[in-house]
A tleap script that builds the chain and sets N, CA, C and O, in Angstrom:
source leaprc.protein.ff14SB
mol = sequence {
  NGLY PRO ARG THR ILE PRO GLU LEU ALA ALA
  GLY ARG SER VAL THR ARG GLN GLN ILE GLN
  LYS ASN VAL GLU ASP LEU ARG LYS LEU LYS
  LEU VAL THR VAL ILE GLU ASN PRO ALA HIE
  LYS ARG SER PHE TYR VAL SER LEU SER ASP
  ARG GLY LYS LYS LEU ILE ALA GLY MET ILE
  ALA GLN GLU SER SER VAL PHE ARG ALA LEU
  ALA THR GLU TYR GLY LEU GLU ASP LEU LYS
  THR THR HIE ARG VAL LEU GLY THR PHE MET
  ARG GLN LEU GLU SER LEU CLEU
}
set mol.1.N position { 69.430 111.350 149.547 }
set mol.1.CA position { 69.404 110.095 150.254 }
set mol.1.C position { 68.042 109.441 150.187 }
set mol.1.O position { 67.117 109.984 149.584 }
set mol.2.N position { 67.914 108.296 150.791 }
set mol.2.CA position { 66.640 107.573 150.800 }
set mol.2.C position { 65.524 108.396 151.441 }
set mol.2.O position { 65.745 109.089 152.434 }
set mol.3.N position { 64.342 108.314 150.871 }
set mol.3.CA position { 63.165 109.033 151.371 }
set mol.3.C position { 61.963 108.100 151.370 }
set mol.3.O position { 61.910 107.139 150.603 }
set mol.4.N position { 61.010 108.391 152.230 }
set mol.4.CA position { 59.757 107.639 152.229 }
set mol.4.C position { 58.823 108.250 151.181 }
set mol.4.O position { 59.054 109.358 150.698 }
set mol.5.N position { 57.770 107.514 150.839 }
set mol.5.CA position { 56.775 108.020 149.879 }
set mol.5.C position { 56.176 109.337 150.380 }
set mol.5.O position { 56.115 110.299 149.613 }
set mol.6.N position { 55.729 109.415 151.648 }
set mol.6.CA position { 55.192 110.699 152.117 }
set mol.6.C position { 56.212 111.838 152.047 }
set mol.6.O position { 55.844 112.975 151.751 }
set mol.7.N position { 57.479 111.549 152.315 }
set mol.7.CA position { 58.510 112.583 152.205 }
set mol.7.C position { 58.664 113.038 150.758 }
set mol.7.O position { 58.840 114.229 150.502 }
set mol.8.N position { 58.600 112.117 149.821 }
set mol.8.CA position { 58.708 112.474 148.406 }
set mol.8.C position { 57.511 113.297 147.945 }
set mol.8.O position { 57.652 114.182 147.100 }
set mol.9.N position { 56.333 113.009 148.498 }
set mol.9.CA position { 55.114 113.710 148.092 }
set mol.9.C position { 55.013 115.097 148.723 }
set mol.9.O position { 54.385 115.992 148.156 }
set mol.10.N position { 55.625 115.278 149.887 }
set mol.10.CA position { 55.521 116.558 150.605 }
set mol.10.C position { 56.079 117.694 149.753 }
set mol.10.O position { 57.158 117.586 149.172 }
set mol.11.N position { 55.321 118.776 149.695 }
set mol.11.CA position { 55.788 119.947 148.966 }
set mol.11.C position { 55.587 119.881 147.466 }
set mol.11.O position { 55.988 120.793 146.744 }
set mol.12.N position { 54.972 118.814 146.993 }
set mol.12.CA position { 54.690 118.704 145.559 }
set mol.12.C position { 53.175 118.743 145.364 }
set mol.12.O position { 52.418 118.425 146.281 }
set mol.13.N position { 52.752 119.124 144.199 }
set mol.13.CA position { 51.312 119.201 143.937 }
set mol.13.C position { 50.795 117.882 143.364 }
set mol.13.O position { 50.021 117.862 142.407 }
set mol.14.N position { 51.244 116.778 143.975 }
set mol.14.CA position { 50.756 115.446 143.606 }
set mol.14.C position { 50.431 114.689 144.888 }
set mol.14.O position { 50.889 115.048 145.972 }
set mol.15.N position { 49.638 113.646 144.744 }
set mol.15.CA position { 49.248 112.861 145.910 }
set mol.15.C position { 50.295 111.805 146.243 }
set mol.15.O position { 51.140 111.453 145.420 }
set mol.16.N position { 50.213 111.315 147.469 }
set mol.16.CA position { 51.074 110.220 147.903 }
set mol.16.C position { 50.840 109.007 147.017 }
set mol.16.O position { 51.780 108.279 146.698 }
set mol.17.N position { 49.592 108.787 146.620 }
set mol.17.CA position { 49.260 107.651 145.767 }
set mol.17.C position { 49.935 107.763 144.400 }
set mol.17.O position { 50.373 106.759 143.839 }
set mol.18.N position { 50.017 108.975 143.869 }
set mol.18.CA position { 50.681 109.164 142.575 }
set mol.18.C position { 52.170 108.883 142.697 }
set mol.18.O position { 52.766 108.262 141.817 }
set mol.19.N position { 52.769 109.340 143.789 }
set mol.19.CA position { 54.189 109.052 144.024 }
set mol.19.C position { 54.390 107.546 144.143 }
set mol.19.O position { 55.350 107.001 143.598 }
set mol.20.N position { 53.483 106.868 144.855 }
set mol.20.CA position { 53.577 105.413 145.017 }
set mol.20.C position { 53.552 104.721 143.657 }
set mol.20.O position { 54.340 103.809 143.406 }
set mol.21.N position { 52.644 105.155 142.777 }
set mol.21.CA position { 52.559 104.561 141.440 }
set mol.21.C position { 53.850 104.819 140.658 }
set mol.21.O position { 54.376 103.921 140.000 }
set mol.22.N position { 54.351 106.044 140.735 }
set mol.22.CA position { 55.602 106.373 140.037 }
set mol.22.C position { 56.758 105.527 140.547 }
set mol.22.O position { 57.573 105.049 139.757 }
set mol.23.N position { 56.837 105.337 141.860 }
set mol.23.CA position { 57.907 104.520 142.441 }
set mol.23.C position { 57.805 103.084 141.937 }
set mol.23.O position { 58.818 102.471 141.601 }
set mol.24.N position { 56.596 102.547 141.882 }
set mol.24.CA position { 56.424 101.174 141.379 }
set mol.24.C position { 56.867 101.073 139.918 }
set mol.24.O position { 57.514 100.103 139.525 }
set mol.25.N position { 56.515 102.079 139.121 }
set mol.25.CA position { 56.957 102.087 137.718 }
set mol.25.C position { 58.483 102.158 137.621 }
set mol.25.O position { 59.091 101.463 136.807 }
set mol.26.N position { 59.095 102.995 138.450 }
set mol.26.CA position { 60.556 103.126 138.453 }
set mol.26.C position { 61.236 101.853 138.948 }
set mol.26.O position { 62.328 101.510 138.495 }
set mol.27.N position { 60.590 101.156 139.876 }
set mol.27.CA position { 61.139 99.873 140.356 }
set mol.27.C position { 61.167 98.852 139.224 }
set mol.27.O position { 62.139 98.112 139.071 }
set mol.28.N position { 60.103 98.815 138.437 }
set mol.28.CA position { 60.044 97.880 137.307 }
set mol.28.C position { 61.168 98.151 136.310 }
set mol.28.O position { 61.681 97.230 135.673 }
set mol.29.N position { 61.542 99.414 136.182 }
set mol.29.CA position { 62.630 99.797 135.280 }
set mol.29.C position { 63.999 99.690 135.950 }
set mol.29.O position { 65.028 99.983 135.341 }
set mol.30.N position { 63.994 99.266 137.213 }
set mol.30.CA position { 65.226 99.123 138.014 }
set mol.30.C position { 65.969 100.450 138.180 }
set mol.30.O position { 67.199 100.483 138.220 }
set mol.31.N position { 65.208 101.539 138.275 }
set mol.31.CA position { 65.810 102.857 138.475 }
set mol.31.C position { 65.841 103.261 139.945 }
set mol.31.O position { 66.610 104.139 140.335 }
set mol.32.N position { 65.000 102.618 140.763 }
set mol.32.CA position { 65.013 102.849 142.207 }
set mol.32.C position { 64.983 101.513 142.931 }
set mol.32.O position { 64.580 100.488 142.381 }
set mol.33.N position { 65.420 101.558 144.172 }
set mol.33.CA position { 65.330 100.393 145.049 }
set mol.33.C position { 64.562 100.814 146.290 }
set mol.33.O position { 64.478 102.001 146.608 }
set mol.34.N position { 64.006 99.841 146.983 }
set mol.34.CA position { 63.330 100.127 148.244 }
set mol.34.C position { 64.120 99.485 149.375 }
set mol.34.O position { 64.690 98.403 149.229 }
set mol.35.N position { 64.138 100.177 150.496 }
set mol.35.CA position { 64.886 99.749 151.663 }
set mol.35.C position { 63.923 99.710 152.844 }
set mol.35.O position { 63.104 100.612 153.017 }
set mol.36.N position { 64.025 98.678 153.640 }
set mol.36.CA position { 63.162 98.550 154.812 }
set mol.36.C position { 63.339 99.749 155.736 }
set mol.36.O position { 64.448 100.241 155.938 }
set mol.37.N position { 62.229 100.201 156.286 }
set mol.37.CA position { 62.225 101.306 157.241 }
set mol.37.C position { 61.976 100.721 158.626 }
set mol.37.O position { 60.841 100.351 158.926 }
set mol.38.N position { 62.978 100.625 159.470 }
set mol.38.CA position { 62.791 100.008 160.781 }
set mol.38.C position { 61.796 100.756 161.663 }
set mol.38.O position { 61.228 100.171 162.585 }
set mol.39.N position { 61.580 102.037 161.393 }
set mol.39.CA position { 60.656 102.827 162.197 }
set mol.39.C position { 59.200 102.637 161.781 }
set mol.39.O position { 58.292 102.997 162.529 }
set mol.40.N position { 58.972 102.079 160.601 }
set mol.40.CA position { 57.598 101.953 160.099 }
set mol.40.C position { 57.550 100.821 159.083 }
set mol.40.O position { 58.156 100.915 158.016 }
set mol.41.N position { 56.836 99.761 159.408 }
set mol.41.CA position { 56.827 98.562 158.562 }
set mol.41.C position { 56.245 98.794 157.168 }
set mol.41.O position { 56.686 98.169 156.204 }
set mol.42.N position { 55.261 99.684 157.053 }
set mol.42.CA position { 54.595 99.857 155.762 }
set mol.42.C position { 55.135 101.032 154.948 }
set mol.42.O position { 54.777 101.189 153.781 }
set mol.43.N position { 55.984 101.851 155.543 }
set mol.43.CA position { 56.521 103.015 154.843 }
set mol.43.C position { 58.013 102.811 154.615 }
set mol.43.O position { 58.841 103.193 155.442 }
set mol.44.N position { 58.340 102.203 153.480 }
set mol.44.CA position { 59.735 101.894 153.179 }
set mol.44.C position { 60.452 103.119 152.616 }
set mol.44.O position { 59.822 104.109 152.243 }
set mol.45.N position { 61.769 103.033 152.561 }
set mol.45.CA position { 62.583 104.083 151.962 }
set mol.45.C position { 62.799 103.781 150.483 }
set mol.45.O position { 62.945 102.625 150.087 }
set mol.46.N position { 62.816 104.827 149.681 }
set mol.46.CA position { 63.079 104.721 148.246 }
set mol.46.C position { 64.417 105.396 147.976 }
set mol.46.O position { 64.691 106.485 148.481 }
set mol.47.N position { 65.240 104.741 147.179 }
set mol.47.CA position { 66.558 105.275 146.849 }
set mol.47.C position { 66.852 104.999 145.377 }
set mol.47.O position { 66.374 104.013 144.816 }
set mol.48.N position { 67.633 105.867 144.762 }
set mol.48.CA position { 68.056 105.618 143.383 }
set mol.48.C position { 68.959 104.391 143.333 }
set mol.48.O position { 69.837 104.219 144.178 }
set mol.49.N position { 68.737 103.553 142.348 }
set mol.49.CA position { 69.637 102.421 142.105 }
set mol.49.C position { 70.872 102.947 141.367 }
set mol.49.O position { 70.905 104.107 140.959 }
set mol.50.N position { 71.873 102.102 141.200 }
set mol.50.CA position { 73.044 102.517 140.414 }
set mol.50.C position { 72.625 102.920 139.005 }
set mol.50.O position { 73.127 103.896 138.449 }
set mol.51.N position { 71.699 102.153 138.438 }
set mol.51.CA position { 71.196 102.470 137.099 }
set mol.51.C position { 70.495 103.830 137.094 }
set mol.51.O position { 70.673 104.623 136.169 }
set mol.52.N position { 69.698 104.092 138.132 }
set mol.52.CA position { 69.012 105.375 138.249 }
set mol.52.C position { 69.982 106.531 138.404 }
set mol.52.O position { 69.789 107.598 137.821 }
set mol.53.N position { 71.041 106.312 139.206 }
set mol.53.CA position { 72.058 107.353 139.399 }
set mol.53.C position { 72.764 107.673 138.088 }
set mol.53.O position { 73.047 108.836 137.799 }
set mol.54.N position { 73.049 106.640 137.292 }
set mol.54.CA position { 73.705 106.862 135.998 }
set mol.54.C position { 72.791 107.644 135.060 }
set mol.54.O position { 73.242 108.536 134.342 }
set mol.55.N position { 71.508 107.303 135.071 }
set mol.55.CA position { 70.552 108.007 134.225 }
set mol.55.C position { 70.466 109.479 134.619 }
set mol.55.O position { 70.495 110.358 133.757 }
set mol.56.N position { 70.361 109.744 135.910 }
set mol.56.CA position { 70.287 111.125 136.392 }
set mol.56.C position { 71.561 111.884 136.033 }
set mol.56.O position { 71.495 113.034 135.599 }
set mol.57.N position { 72.719 111.251 136.210 }
set mol.57.CA position { 73.991 111.902 135.868 }
set mol.57.C position { 74.022 112.275 134.388 }
set mol.57.O position { 74.494 113.353 134.029 }
set mol.58.N position { 73.524 111.395 133.535 }
set mol.58.CA position { 73.459 111.685 132.106 }
set mol.58.C position { 72.518 112.833 131.800 }
set mol.58.O position { 72.807 113.674 130.949 }
set mol.59.N position { 71.388 112.866 132.498 }
set mol.59.CA position { 70.429 113.950 132.299 }
set mol.59.C position { 71.023 115.289 132.729 }
set mol.59.O position { 70.841 116.303 132.056 }
set mol.60.N position { 71.738 115.283 133.862 }
set mol.60.CA position { 72.361 116.516 134.349 }
set mol.60.C position { 73.422 116.999 133.367 }
set mol.60.O position { 73.526 118.196 133.103 }
set mol.61.N position { 74.205 116.077 132.830 }
set mol.61.CA position { 75.231 116.449 131.847 }
set mol.61.C position { 74.589 117.061 130.608 }
set mol.61.O position { 75.067 118.068 130.086 }
set mol.62.N position { 73.503 116.448 130.142 }
set mol.62.CA position { 72.813 116.969 128.961 }
set mol.62.C position { 72.214 118.346 129.261 }
set mol.62.O position { 72.296 119.261 128.442 }
set mol.63.N position { 71.611 118.478 130.446 }
set mol.63.CA position { 71.030 119.750 130.852 }
set mol.63.C position { 72.110 120.837 130.931 }
set mol.63.O position { 71.892 121.968 130.498 }
set mol.64.N position { 73.264 120.488 131.481 }
set mol.64.CA position { 74.369 121.449 131.588 }
set mol.64.C position { 74.811 121.926 130.215 }
set mol.64.O position { 75.124 123.102 130.031 }
set mol.65.N position { 74.835 121.021 129.261 }
set mol.65.CA position { 75.210 121.375 127.897 }
set mol.65.C position { 74.217 122.376 127.311 }
set mol.65.O position { 74.610 123.341 126.656 }
set mol.66.N position { 72.938 122.137 127.550 }
set mol.66.CA position { 71.900 123.048 127.060 }
set mol.66.C position { 72.052 124.411 127.726 }
set mol.66.O position { 71.970 125.446 127.064 }
set mol.67.N position { 72.278 124.406 129.054 }
set mol.67.CA position { 72.426 125.675 129.767 }
set mol.67.C position { 73.643 126.463 129.286 }
set mol.67.O position { 73.591 127.688 129.179 }
set mol.68.N position { 74.728 125.764 128.997 }
set mol.68.CA position { 75.921 126.452 128.476 }
set mol.68.C position { 75.610 127.100 127.124 }
set mol.68.O position { 76.030 128.226 126.855 }
set mol.69.N position { 74.876 126.382 126.286 }
set mol.69.CA position { 74.503 126.935 124.980 }
set mol.69.C position { 73.605 128.156 125.150 }
set mol.69.O position { 73.765 129.152 124.445 }
set mol.70.N position { 72.662 128.077 126.084 }
set mol.70.CA position { 71.776 129.218 126.329 }
set mol.70.C position { 72.546 130.407 126.890 }
set mol.70.O position { 72.265 131.557 126.550 }
set mol.71.N position { 73.515 130.124 127.750 }
set mol.71.CA position { 74.289 131.200 128.371 }
set mol.71.C position { 75.065 131.994 127.332 }
set mol.71.O position { 75.296 133.189 127.513 }
set mol.72.N position { 75.468 131.347 126.252 }
set mol.72.CA position { 76.182 132.085 125.203 }
set mol.72.C position { 75.212 132.874 124.330 }
set mol.72.O position { 75.589 133.873 123.717 }
set mol.73.N position { 73.975 132.426 124.278 }
set mol.73.CA position { 72.954 133.085 123.451 }
set mol.73.C position { 72.325 134.282 124.172 }
set mol.73.O position { 72.033 135.305 123.552 }
set mol.74.N position { 72.120 134.144 125.488 }
set mol.74.CA position { 71.445 135.174 126.281 }
set mol.74.C position { 72.360 135.633 127.409 }
set mol.74.O position { 73.199 134.870 127.887 }
set mol.75.N position { 72.196 136.863 127.822 }
set mol.75.CA position { 72.985 137.392 128.925 }
set mol.75.C position { 72.453 136.918 130.270 }
set mol.75.O position { 71.333 136.415 130.368 }
set mol.76.N position { 73.266 137.085 131.296 }
set mol.76.CA position { 72.908 136.657 132.641 }
set mol.76.C position { 71.626 137.323 133.123 }
set mol.76.O position { 70.778 136.667 133.728 }
set mol.77.N position { 71.477 138.608 132.864 }
set mol.77.CA position { 70.270 139.318 133.314 }
set mol.77.C position { 69.019 138.773 132.624 }
set mol.77.O position { 67.969 138.647 133.254 }
set mol.78.N position { 69.126 138.452 131.338 }
set mol.78.CA position { 67.995 137.852 130.622 }
set mol.78.C position { 67.600 136.529 131.264 }
set mol.78.O position { 66.415 136.256 131.455 }
set mol.79.N position { 68.589 135.710 131.597 }
set mol.79.CA position { 68.310 134.405 132.204 }
set mol.79.C position { 67.718 134.559 133.601 }
set mol.79.O position { 66.825 133.799 133.977 }
set mol.80.N position { 68.201 135.531 134.374 }
set mol.80.CA position { 67.641 135.777 135.709 }
set mol.80.C position { 66.180 136.207 135.604 }
set mol.80.O position { 65.335 135.747 136.371 }
set mol.81.N position { 65.890 137.092 134.651 }
set mol.81.CA position { 64.515 137.550 134.446 }
set mol.81.C position { 63.619 136.393 134.038 }
set mol.81.O position { 62.509 136.255 134.552 }
set mol.82.N position { 64.087 135.569 133.128 }
set mol.82.CA position { 63.319 134.399 132.688 }
set mol.82.C position { 63.047 133.472 133.860 }
set mol.82.O position { 61.926 132.990 134.021 }
set mol.83.N position { 64.045 133.222 134.668 }
set mol.83.CA position { 63.900 132.355 135.842 }
set mol.83.C position { 62.852 132.923 136.801 }
set mol.83.O position { 62.001 132.187 137.299 }
set mol.84.N position { 62.914 134.222 137.057 }
set mol.84.CA position { 61.966 134.868 137.961 }
set mol.84.C position { 60.541 134.787 137.415 }
set mol.84.O position { 59.612 134.442 138.145 }
set mol.85.N position { 60.372 135.103 136.142 }
set mol.85.CA position { 59.034 135.100 135.534 }
set mol.85.C position { 58.454 133.683 135.511 }
set mol.85.O position { 57.289 133.485 135.855 }
set mol.86.N position { 59.254 132.712 135.110 }
set mol.86.CA position { 58.760 131.331 135.069 }
set mol.86.C position { 58.438 130.818 136.470 }
set mol.86.O position { 57.470 130.078 136.648 }
set mol.87.N position { 59.234 131.199 137.458 }
set mol.87.CA position { 58.950 130.803 138.840 }
set mol.87.C position { 57.619 131.355 139.309 }
set mol.87.O position { 56.821 130.639 139.914 }
set mol.88.N position { 57.378 132.632 139.031 }
set mol.88.CA position { 56.104 133.260 139.390 }
set mol.88.C position { 54.952 132.582 138.660 }
set mol.88.O position { 53.918 132.289 139.260 }
set mol.89.N position { 55.128 132.336 137.386 }
set mol.89.CA position { 54.103 131.659 136.585 }
set mol.89.C position { 53.762 130.293 137.173 }
set mol.89.O position { 52.587 129.955 137.316 }
set mol.90.N position { 54.786 129.505 137.514 }
set mol.90.CA position { 54.547 128.156 138.050 }
set mol.90.C position { 53.819 128.217 139.392 }
set mol.90.O position { 52.914 127.418 139.632 }
set mol.91.N position { 54.194 129.145 140.266 }
set mol.91.CA position { 53.506 129.272 141.559 }
set mol.91.C position { 52.043 129.640 141.352 }
set mol.91.O position { 51.170 129.097 142.029 }
set mol.92.N position { 51.765 130.546 140.436 }
set mol.92.CA position { 50.384 130.935 140.157 }
set mol.92.C position { 49.603 129.767 139.565 }
set mol.92.O position { 48.452 129.535 139.933 }
set mol.93.N position { 50.218 129.044 138.662 }
set mol.93.CA position { 49.568 127.888 138.055 }
set mol.93.C position { 49.245 126.836 139.112 }
set mol.93.O position { 48.137 126.300 139.134 }
set mol.94.N position { 50.204 126.538 139.987 }
set mol.94.CA position { 49.978 125.546 141.043 }
set mol.94.C position { 48.868 125.980 141.984 }
set mol.94.O position { 48.112 125.141 142.472 }
set mol.95.N position { 48.756 127.280 142.249 }
set mol.95.CA position { 47.707 127.756 143.153 }
set mol.95.C position { 46.322 127.591 142.533 }
set mol.95.O position { 45.324 127.532 143.252 }
set mol.96.N position { 46.254 127.518 141.215 }
set mol.96.CA position { 44.975 127.350 140.524 }
set mol.96.C position { 44.572 125.891 140.361 }
set mol.96.O position { 43.406 125.602 140.093 }
set mol.97.N position { 45.501 124.985 140.516 }
set mol.97.CA position { 45.206 123.557 140.322 }
set mol.97.C position { 44.721 122.906 141.590 }
set mol.97.O position { 44.430 121.710 141.598 }
savepdb mol mol.pdb
quit
């Protein structure tokens, strides 16, 4: 659902300002829309536009196709191990940045 810029930035290793810039770029591409936030005049809500939703749906479909291909190539245990190792790697990398 719709989120504010600070909500989008929370829990990510990027600044609120970077999220703001990304949102402005996405607005220019008509991939997101902004909605007035009655609780805060300067902190609007950001939501995917219909165009953005279609793009995301296409990306998910493509990703699913790749995952299906990988699942036939590698066993479930191999994929679980890869997921665990990459997750650990990413957490360690983020802690260093």
